[in-house]
Amino acid sequence: MNRFLEKVGVTIASRIGITAAIALIVAALLAGGYWWAKSRAPRETVKAKETGVKVDVEELCFYGSGGERVDGKVYRPSDDLGEPRPAVIYCQDKSYGESWCRSLAGMGVVAYCFDFKGDGENARVKELESVLKGIRNLRHVDKDKVYLLGEANGCLTACTVAFDNSKKIEGLILVSPGFNPLEINRKAK
């Protein structure tokens, strides 16, 4: 009789263990699927203060030719019309650019802001060129209508990249540059 109970006990324990293991695997798959789906969706939706238009905000990173990673946020109108839109890349700190990008997206523009990580102007230029290449490859961006918006210290980097990539950039917007961009243009010629 004891042998029979041991045998039944082992069988029941085995079944409980297998059932628990299957339940854990299913739970892990469901949780993983949830987080995967969540990572594919916009991170948040906000309203542009000026227009009241809903704007999707999503974290997006690009990689440079040297493997350097540039982290930022892309802002775009929630009303996806399916047609490419103009894009503006904000050049300064991400914390300053978020209000600019939210406003621009509220007006129908795709906007991107990021933090420069590199030390020195050459590193900043490489990062911005990586972002420019990445933004132009997004399906919802009109690659012939990409603008650089430089503010304060970001103006010099924006000017340098604009002069070096003039065929890829439709326009350049400078806010508080701290230098005369026309002088840089004359010296470049």
PDB file of C-alpha atoms in Angstrom:
ATOM      1  CA  MET A   1       0.000   0.000   0.000  1.00  0.00           C
ATOM      2  CA  ASN A   2       2.833   2.411   0.836  1.00  0.00           C
ATOM      3  CA  ARG A   3       4.398   1.690  -2.510  1.00  0.00           C
ATOM      4  CA  PHE A   4       1.121   2.459  -4.216  1.00  0.00           C
ATOM      5  CA  LEU A   5       0.783   5.817  -2.361  1.00  0.00           C
ATOM      6  CA  GLU A   6       4.365   6.706  -3.124  1.00  0.00           C
ATOM      7  CA  LYS A   7       3.742   5.909  -6.753  1.00  0.00           C
ATOM      8  CA  VAL A   8       0.508   7.947  -6.808  1.00  0.00           C
ATOM      9  CA  GLY A   9       2.191  10.765  -4.839  1.00  0.00           C
ATOM     10  CA  VAL A  10       5.047  10.924  -7.292  1.00  0.00           C
ATOM     11  CA  THR A  11       2.643  10.947 -10.205  1.00  0.00           C
ATOM     12  CA  ILE A  12       0.552  13.721  -8.686  1.00  0.00           C
ATOM     13  CA  ALA A  13       3.670  15.728  -7.843  1.00  0.00           C
ATOM     14  CA  SER A  14       4.949  15.231 -11.383  1.00  0.00           C
ATOM     15  CA  ARG A  15       1.650  16.405 -12.848  1.00  0.00           C
ATOM     16  CA  ILE A  16       1.548  19.439 -10.575  1.00  0.00           C
ATOM     17  CA  GLY A  17       5.149  20.278 -11.463  1.00  0.00           C
ATOM     18  CA  ILE A  18       4.532  19.954 -15.193  1.00  0.00           C
ATOM     19  CA  THR A  19       1.309  21.983 -14.983  1.00  0.00           C
ATOM     20  CA  ALA A  20       3.076  24.692 -12.989  1.00  0.00           C
ATOM     21  CA  ALA A  21       5.959  24.761 -15.463  1.00  0.00           C
ATOM     22  CA  ILE A  22       3.563  25.062 -18.418  1.00  0.00           C
ATOM     23  CA  ALA A  23       1.640  27.829 -16.631  1.00  0.00           C
ATOM     24  CA  LEU A  24       4.897  29.732 -16.010  1.00  0.00           C
ATOM     25  CA  ILE A  25       5.950  29.373 -19.639  1.00  0.00           C
ATOM     26  CA  VAL A  26       2.560  30.611 -20.893  1.00  0.00           C
ATOM     27  CA  ALA A  27       2.644  33.539 -18.441  1.00  0.00           C
ATOM     28  CA  ALA A  28       6.161  34.471 -19.582  1.00  0.00           C
ATOM     29  CA  LEU A  29       5.116  34.328 -23.245  1.00  0.00           C
ATOM     30  CA  LEU A  30       2.071  36.505 -22.599  1.00  0.00           C
ATOM     31  CA  ALA A  31       4.099  39.023 -20.598  1.00  0.00           C
ATOM     32  CA  GLY A  32       6.801  39.103 -23.277  1.00  0.00           C
ATOM     33  CA  GLY A  33       4.192  39.594 -25.992  1.00  0.00           C
ATOM     34  CA  TYR A  34       2.631  42.425 -24.022  1.00  0.00           C
ATOM     35  CA  TRP A  35       5.945  44.232 -23.575  1.00  0.00           C
ATOM     36  CA  TRP A  36       6.887  43.644 -27.206  1.00  0.00           C
ATOM     37  CA  ALA A  37       3.562  45.075 -28.378  1.00  0.00           C
ATOM     38  CA  LYS A  38       3.920  48.001 -26.000  1.00  0.00           C
ATOM     39  CA  SER A  39       7.408  48.754 -27.337  1.00  0.00           C
ATOM     40  CA  ARG A  40       6.044  48.849 -30.889  1.00  0.00           C
ATOM     41  CA  ALA A  41       3.353  51.399 -30.049  1.00  0.00           C
ATOM     42  CA  PRO A  42       3.898  55.100 -29.424  1.00  0.00           C
ATOM     43  CA  ARG A  43       5.227  55.704 -25.927  1.00  0.00           C
ATOM     44  CA  GLU A  44       2.758  58.472 -25.187  1.00  0.00           C
ATOM     45  CA  THR A  45       0.269  60.803 -26.774  1.00  0.00           C
ATOM     46  CA  VAL A  46       0.264  64.473 -25.783  1.00  0.00           C
ATOM     47  CA  LYS A  47      -1.512  67.585 -27.026  1.00  0.00           C
ATOM     48  CA  ALA A  48       0.259  70.465 -28.697  1.00  0.00           C
ATOM     49  CA  LYS A  49      -0.434  73.558 -26.576  1.00  0.00           C
ATOM     50  CA  GLU A  50      -0.890  75.924 -29.513  1.00  0.00           C
ATOM     51  CA  THR A  51      -3.210  73.829 -31.691  1.00  0.00           C
ATOM     52  CA  GLY A  52      -4.645  71.178 -29.356  1.00  0.00           C
ATOM     53  CA  VAL A  53      -3.692  68.506 -31.905  1.00  0.00           C
ATOM     54  CA  LYS A  54      -2.782  65.084 -30.527  1.00  0.00           C
ATOM     55  CA  VAL A  55       0.894  64.248 -30.970  1.00  0.00           C
ATOM     56  CA  ASP A  56       2.521  60.807 -30.698  1.00  0.00           C
ATOM     57  CA  VAL A  57       5.878  60.797 -28.905  1.00  0.00           C
ATOM     58  CA  GLU A  58       8.181  57.826 -29.333  1.00  0.00           C
ATOM     59  CA  GLU A  59      11.731  57.137 -28.260  1.00  0.00           C
ATOM     60  CA  LEU A  60      13.912  56.455 -31.286  1.00  0.00           C
ATOM     61  CA  CYS A  61      17.652  55.901 -31.643  1.00  0.00           C
ATOM     62  CA  PHE A  62      19.976  55.972 -34.618  1.00  0.00           C
ATOM     63  CA  TYR A  63      23.440  54.501 -35.096  1.00  0.00           C
ATOM     64  CA  GLY A  64      26.351  56.214 -36.795  1.00  0.00           C
ATOM     65  CA  SER A  65      28.908  54.634 -39.091  1.00  0.00           C
ATOM     66  CA  GLY A  66      31.266  54.178 -36.119  1.00  0.00           C
ATOM     67  CA  GLY A  67      28.568  52.418 -34.073  1.00  0.00           C
ATOM     68  CA  GLU A  68      27.819  55.454 -31.918  1.00  0.00           C
ATOM     69  CA  ARG A  69      24.240  55.466 -30.646  1.00  0.00           C
ATOM     70  CA  VAL A  70      22.146  58.638 -30.663  1.00  0.00           C
ATOM     71  CA  ASP A  71      19.038  58.527 -28.457  1.00  0.00           C
ATOM     72  CA  GLY A  72      16.141  60.899 -28.949  1.00  0.00           C
ATOM     73  CA  LYS A  73      12.420  61.331 -29.325  1.00  0.00           C
ATOM     74  CA  VAL A  74      10.353  61.658 -32.463  1.00  0.00           C
ATOM     75  CA  TYR A  75       7.156  63.738 -32.378  1.00  0.00           C
ATOM     76  CA  ARG A  76       4.536  63.348 -35.064  1.00  0.00           C
ATOM     77  CA  PRO A  77       0.852  64.151 -35.500  1.00  0.00           C
ATOM     78  CA  SER A  78      -1.431  61.328 -34.348  1.00  0.00           C
ATOM     79  CA  ASP A  79      -3.572  61.645 -37.480  1.00  0.00           C
ATOM     80  CA  ASP A  80      -1.425  59.409 -39.674  1.00  0.00           C
ATOM     81  CA  LEU A  81      -2.500  60.429 -43.166  1.00  0.00           C
ATOM     82  CA  GLY A  82      -0.169  57.914 -44.772  1.00  0.00           C
ATOM     83  CA  GLU A  83       1.679  60.558 -46.744  1.00  0.00           C
ATOM     84  CA  PRO A  84       5.226  61.734 -45.985  1.00  0.00           C
ATOM     85  CA  ARG A  85       5.529  64.946 -44.001  1.00  0.00           C
ATOM     86  CA  PRO A  86       8.262  67.569 -43.646  1.00  0.00           C
ATOM     87  CA  ALA A  87      10.696  66.966 -40.791  1.00  0.00           C
ATOM     88  CA  VAL A  88      12.642  69.202 -38.425  1.00  0.00           C
ATOM     89  CA  ILE A  89      15.663  68.014 -36.457  1.00  0.00           C
ATOM     90  CA  TYR A  90      16.171  70.084 -33.321  1.00  0.00           C
ATOM     91  CA  CYS A  91      19.857  70.647 -32.521  1.00  0.00           C
ATOM     92  CA  GLN A  92      20.469  71.434 -28.857  1.00  0.00           C
ATOM     93  CA  ASP A  93      19.576  69.564 -25.661  1.00  0.00           C
ATOM     94  CA  LYS A  94      16.533  67.318 -25.764  1.00  0.00           C
ATOM     95  CA  SER A  95      15.043  68.988 -22.683  1.00  0.00           C
ATOM     96  CA  TYR A  96      14.924  72.323 -24.551  1.00  0.00           C
ATOM     97  CA  GLY A  97      13.697  70.792 -27.788  1.00  0.00           C
ATOM     98  CA  GLU A  98      10.687  68.915 -26.475  1.00  0.00           C
ATOM     99  CA  SER A  99       8.398  71.975 -26.443  1.00  0.00           C
ATOM    100  CA  TRP A 100       9.602  72.988 -29.923  1.00  0.00           C
ATOM    101  CA  CYS A 101       9.003  69.478 -31.264  1.00  0.00           C
ATOM    102  CA  ARG A 102       5.564  69.161 -29.665  1.00  0.00           C
ATOM    103  CA  SER A 103       4.523  72.474 -31.249  1.00  0.00           C
ATOM    104  CA  LEU A 104       5.912  71.549 -34.661  1.00  0.00           C
ATOM    105  CA  ALA A 105       4.180  68.151 -34.615  1.00  0.00           C
ATOM    106  CA  GLY A 106       0.942  69.932 -33.725  1.00  0.00           C
ATOM    107  CA  MET A 107       1.351  71.830 -37.021  1.00  0.00           C
ATOM    108  CA  GLY A 108       1.761  68.635 -39.056  1.00  0.00           C
ATOM    109  CA  VAL A 109       5.560  68.294 -39.025  1.00  0.00           C
ATOM    110  CA  VAL A 110       7.607  65.305 -37.881  1.00  0.00           C
ATOM    111  CA  ALA A 111      10.128  66.604 -35.334  1.00  0.00           C
ATOM    112  CA  TYR A 112      13.088  64.937 -33.624  1.00  0.00           C
ATOM    113  CA  CYS A 113      15.183  66.075 -30.666  1.00  0.00           C
ATOM    114  CA  PHE A 114      18.152  64.407 -29.006  1.00  0.00           C
ATOM    115  CA  ASP A 115      21.029  65.037 -26.641  1.00  0.00           C
ATOM    116  CA  PHE A 116      24.512  65.426 -28.067  1.00  0.00           C
ATOM    117  CA  LYS A 117      26.786  62.938 -26.295  1.00  0.00           C
ATOM    118  CA  GLY A 118      30.099  63.579 -28.004  1.00  0.00           C
ATOM    119  CA  ASP A 119      32.798  65.927 -26.840  1.00  0.00           C
ATOM    120  CA  GLY A 120      33.854  68.520 -29.374  1.00  0.00           C
ATOM    121  CA  GLU A 121      32.317  69.774 -32.570  1.00  0.00           C
ATOM    122  CA  ASN A 122      33.480  66.841 -34.740  1.00  0.00           C
ATOM    123  CA  ALA A 123      31.675  64.302 -32.538  1.00  0.00           C
ATOM    124  CA  ARG A 124      28.532  66.445 -32.524  1.00  0.00           C
ATOM    125  CA  VAL A 125      28.637  66.729 -36.330  1.00  0.00           C
ATOM    126  CA  LYS A 126      28.883  62.938 -36.686  1.00  0.00           C
ATOM    127  CA  GLU A 127      25.920  62.459 -34.340  1.00  0.00           C
ATOM    128  CA  LEU A 128      23.780  64.969 -36.234  1.00  0.00           C
ATOM    129  CA  GLU A 129      24.710  63.391 -39.578  1.00  0.00           C
ATOM    130  CA  SER A 130      23.593  60.002 -38.182  1.00  0.00           C
ATOM    131  CA  VAL A 131      20.283  61.525 -37.138  1.00  0.00           C
ATOM    132  CA  LEU A 132      19.879  63.223 -40.526  1.00  0.00           C
ATOM    133  CA  LYS A 133      20.429  59.925 -42.338  1.00  0.00           C
ATOM    134  CA  GLY A 134      18.004  58.112 -40.022  1.00  0.00           C
ATOM    135  CA  ILE A 135      15.258  60.737 -40.230  1.00  0.00           C
ATOM    136  CA  ARG A 136      15.430  60.812 -44.030  1.00  0.00           C
ATOM    137  CA  ASN A 137      14.865  57.026 -44.043  1.00  0.00           C
ATOM    138  CA  LEU A 138      11.672  57.099 -41.953  1.00  0.00           C
ATOM    139  CA  ARG A 139       8.631  56.113 -44.005  1.00  0.00           C
ATOM    140  CA  HIS A 140       6.493  59.020 -42.754  1.00  0.00           C
ATOM    141  CA  VAL A 141       9.121  61.684 -43.592  1.00  0.00           C
ATOM    142  CA  ASP A 142       9.425  63.506 -46.917  1.00  0.00           C
ATOM    143  CA  LYS A 143      13.193  63.145 -47.374  1.00  0.00           C
ATOM    144  CA  ASP A 144      13.269  66.217 -49.644  1.00  0.00           C
ATOM    145  CA  LYS A 145      11.816  68.447 -46.905  1.00  0.00           C
ATOM    146  CA  VAL A 146      14.141  68.030 -43.930  1.00  0.00           C
ATOM    147  CA  TYR A 147      15.110  71.115 -41.931  1.00  0.00           C
ATOM    148  CA  LEU A 148      17.664  71.651 -39.176  1.00  0.00           C
ATOM    149  CA  LEU A 149      16.677  73.869 -36.259  1.00  0.00           C
ATOM    150  CA  GLY A 150      19.699  74.940 -34.228  1.00  0.00           C
ATOM    151  CA  GLU A 151      19.382  76.810 -30.977  1.00  0.00           C
ATOM    152  CA  ALA A 152      22.249  78.445 -29.043  1.00  0.00           C
ATOM    153  CA  ASN A 153      25.207  76.016 -29.061  1.00  0.00           C
ATOM    154  CA  GLY A 154      23.424  73.723 -31.521  1.00  0.00           C
ATOM    155  CA  CYS A 155      23.544  76.421 -34.208  1.00  0.00           C
ATOM    156  CA  LEU A 156      27.184  75.851 -35.090  1.00  0.00           C
ATOM    157  CA  THR A 157      26.654  72.094 -35.445  1.00  0.00           C
ATOM    158  CA  ALA A 158      23.512  72.658 -37.525  1.00  0.00           C
ATOM    159  CA  CYS A 159      25.378  75.097 -39.812  1.00  0.00           C
ATOM    160  CA  THR A 160      28.308  72.734 -40.287  1.00  0.00           C
ATOM    161  CA  VAL A 161      26.060  69.793 -41.163  1.00  0.00           C
ATOM    162  CA  ALA A 162      23.887  71.965 -43.425  1.00  0.00           C
ATOM    163  CA  PHE A 163      26.911  73.207 -45.385  1.00  0.00           C
ATOM    164  CA  ASP A 164      28.331  69.676 -45.709  1.00  0.00           C
ATOM    165  CA  ASN A 165      24.966  68.098 -46.643  1.00  0.00           C
ATOM    166  CA  SER A 166      23.244  70.889 -48.565  1.00  0.00           C
ATOM    167  CA  LYS A 167      21.543  68.496 -51.016  1.00  0.00           C
ATOM    168  CA  LYS A 168      19.906  66.580 -48.151  1.00  0.00           C
ATOM    169  CA  ILE A 169      18.585  69.608 -46.272  1.00  0.00           C
ATOM    170  CA  GLU A 170      15.795  71.891 -47.435  1.00  0.00           C
ATOM    171  CA  GLY A 171      16.467  74.638 -44.910  1.00  0.00           C
ATOM    172  CA  LEU A 172      18.240  75.846 -41.811  1.00  0.00           C
ATOM    173  CA  ILE A 173      16.608  77.642 -38.866  1.00  0.00           C
ATOM    174  CA  LEU A 174      18.857  79.322 -36.300  1.00  0.00           C
ATOM    175  CA  VAL A 175      17.651  80.641 -32.938  1.00  0.00           C
ATOM    176  CA  SER A 176      20.119  82.728 -30.863  1.00  0.00           C
ATOM    177  CA  PRO A 177      23.195  81.582 -32.788  1.00  0.00           C
ATOM    178  CA  GLY A 178      25.794  83.692 -30.983  1.00  0.00           C
ATOM    179  CA  PHE A 179      27.688  84.180 -34.273  1.00  0.00           C
ATOM    180  CA  ASN A 180      27.037  85.520 -37.746  1.00  0.00           C
ATOM    181  CA  PRO A 181      26.202  82.569 -40.030  1.00  0.00           C
ATOM    182  CA  LEU A 182      26.898  84.718 -43.110  1.00  0.00           C
ATOM    183  CA  GLU A 183      30.507  85.111 -41.965  1.00  0.00           C
ATOM    184  CA  ILE A 184      30.886  81.327 -41.712  1.00  0.00           C
ATOM    185  CA  ASN A 185      29.435  80.942 -45.199  1.00  0.00           C
ATOM    186  CA  ARG A 186      31.885  83.504 -46.629  1.00  0.00           C
ATOM    187  CA  LYS A 187      34.835  81.792 -44.961  1.00  0.00           C
ATOM    188  CA  ALA A 188      33.702  78.414 -46.314  1.00  0.00           C
ATOM    189  CA  LYS A 189      33.842  79.740 -49.902  1.00  0.00           C
TER     190      LYS A 189
END
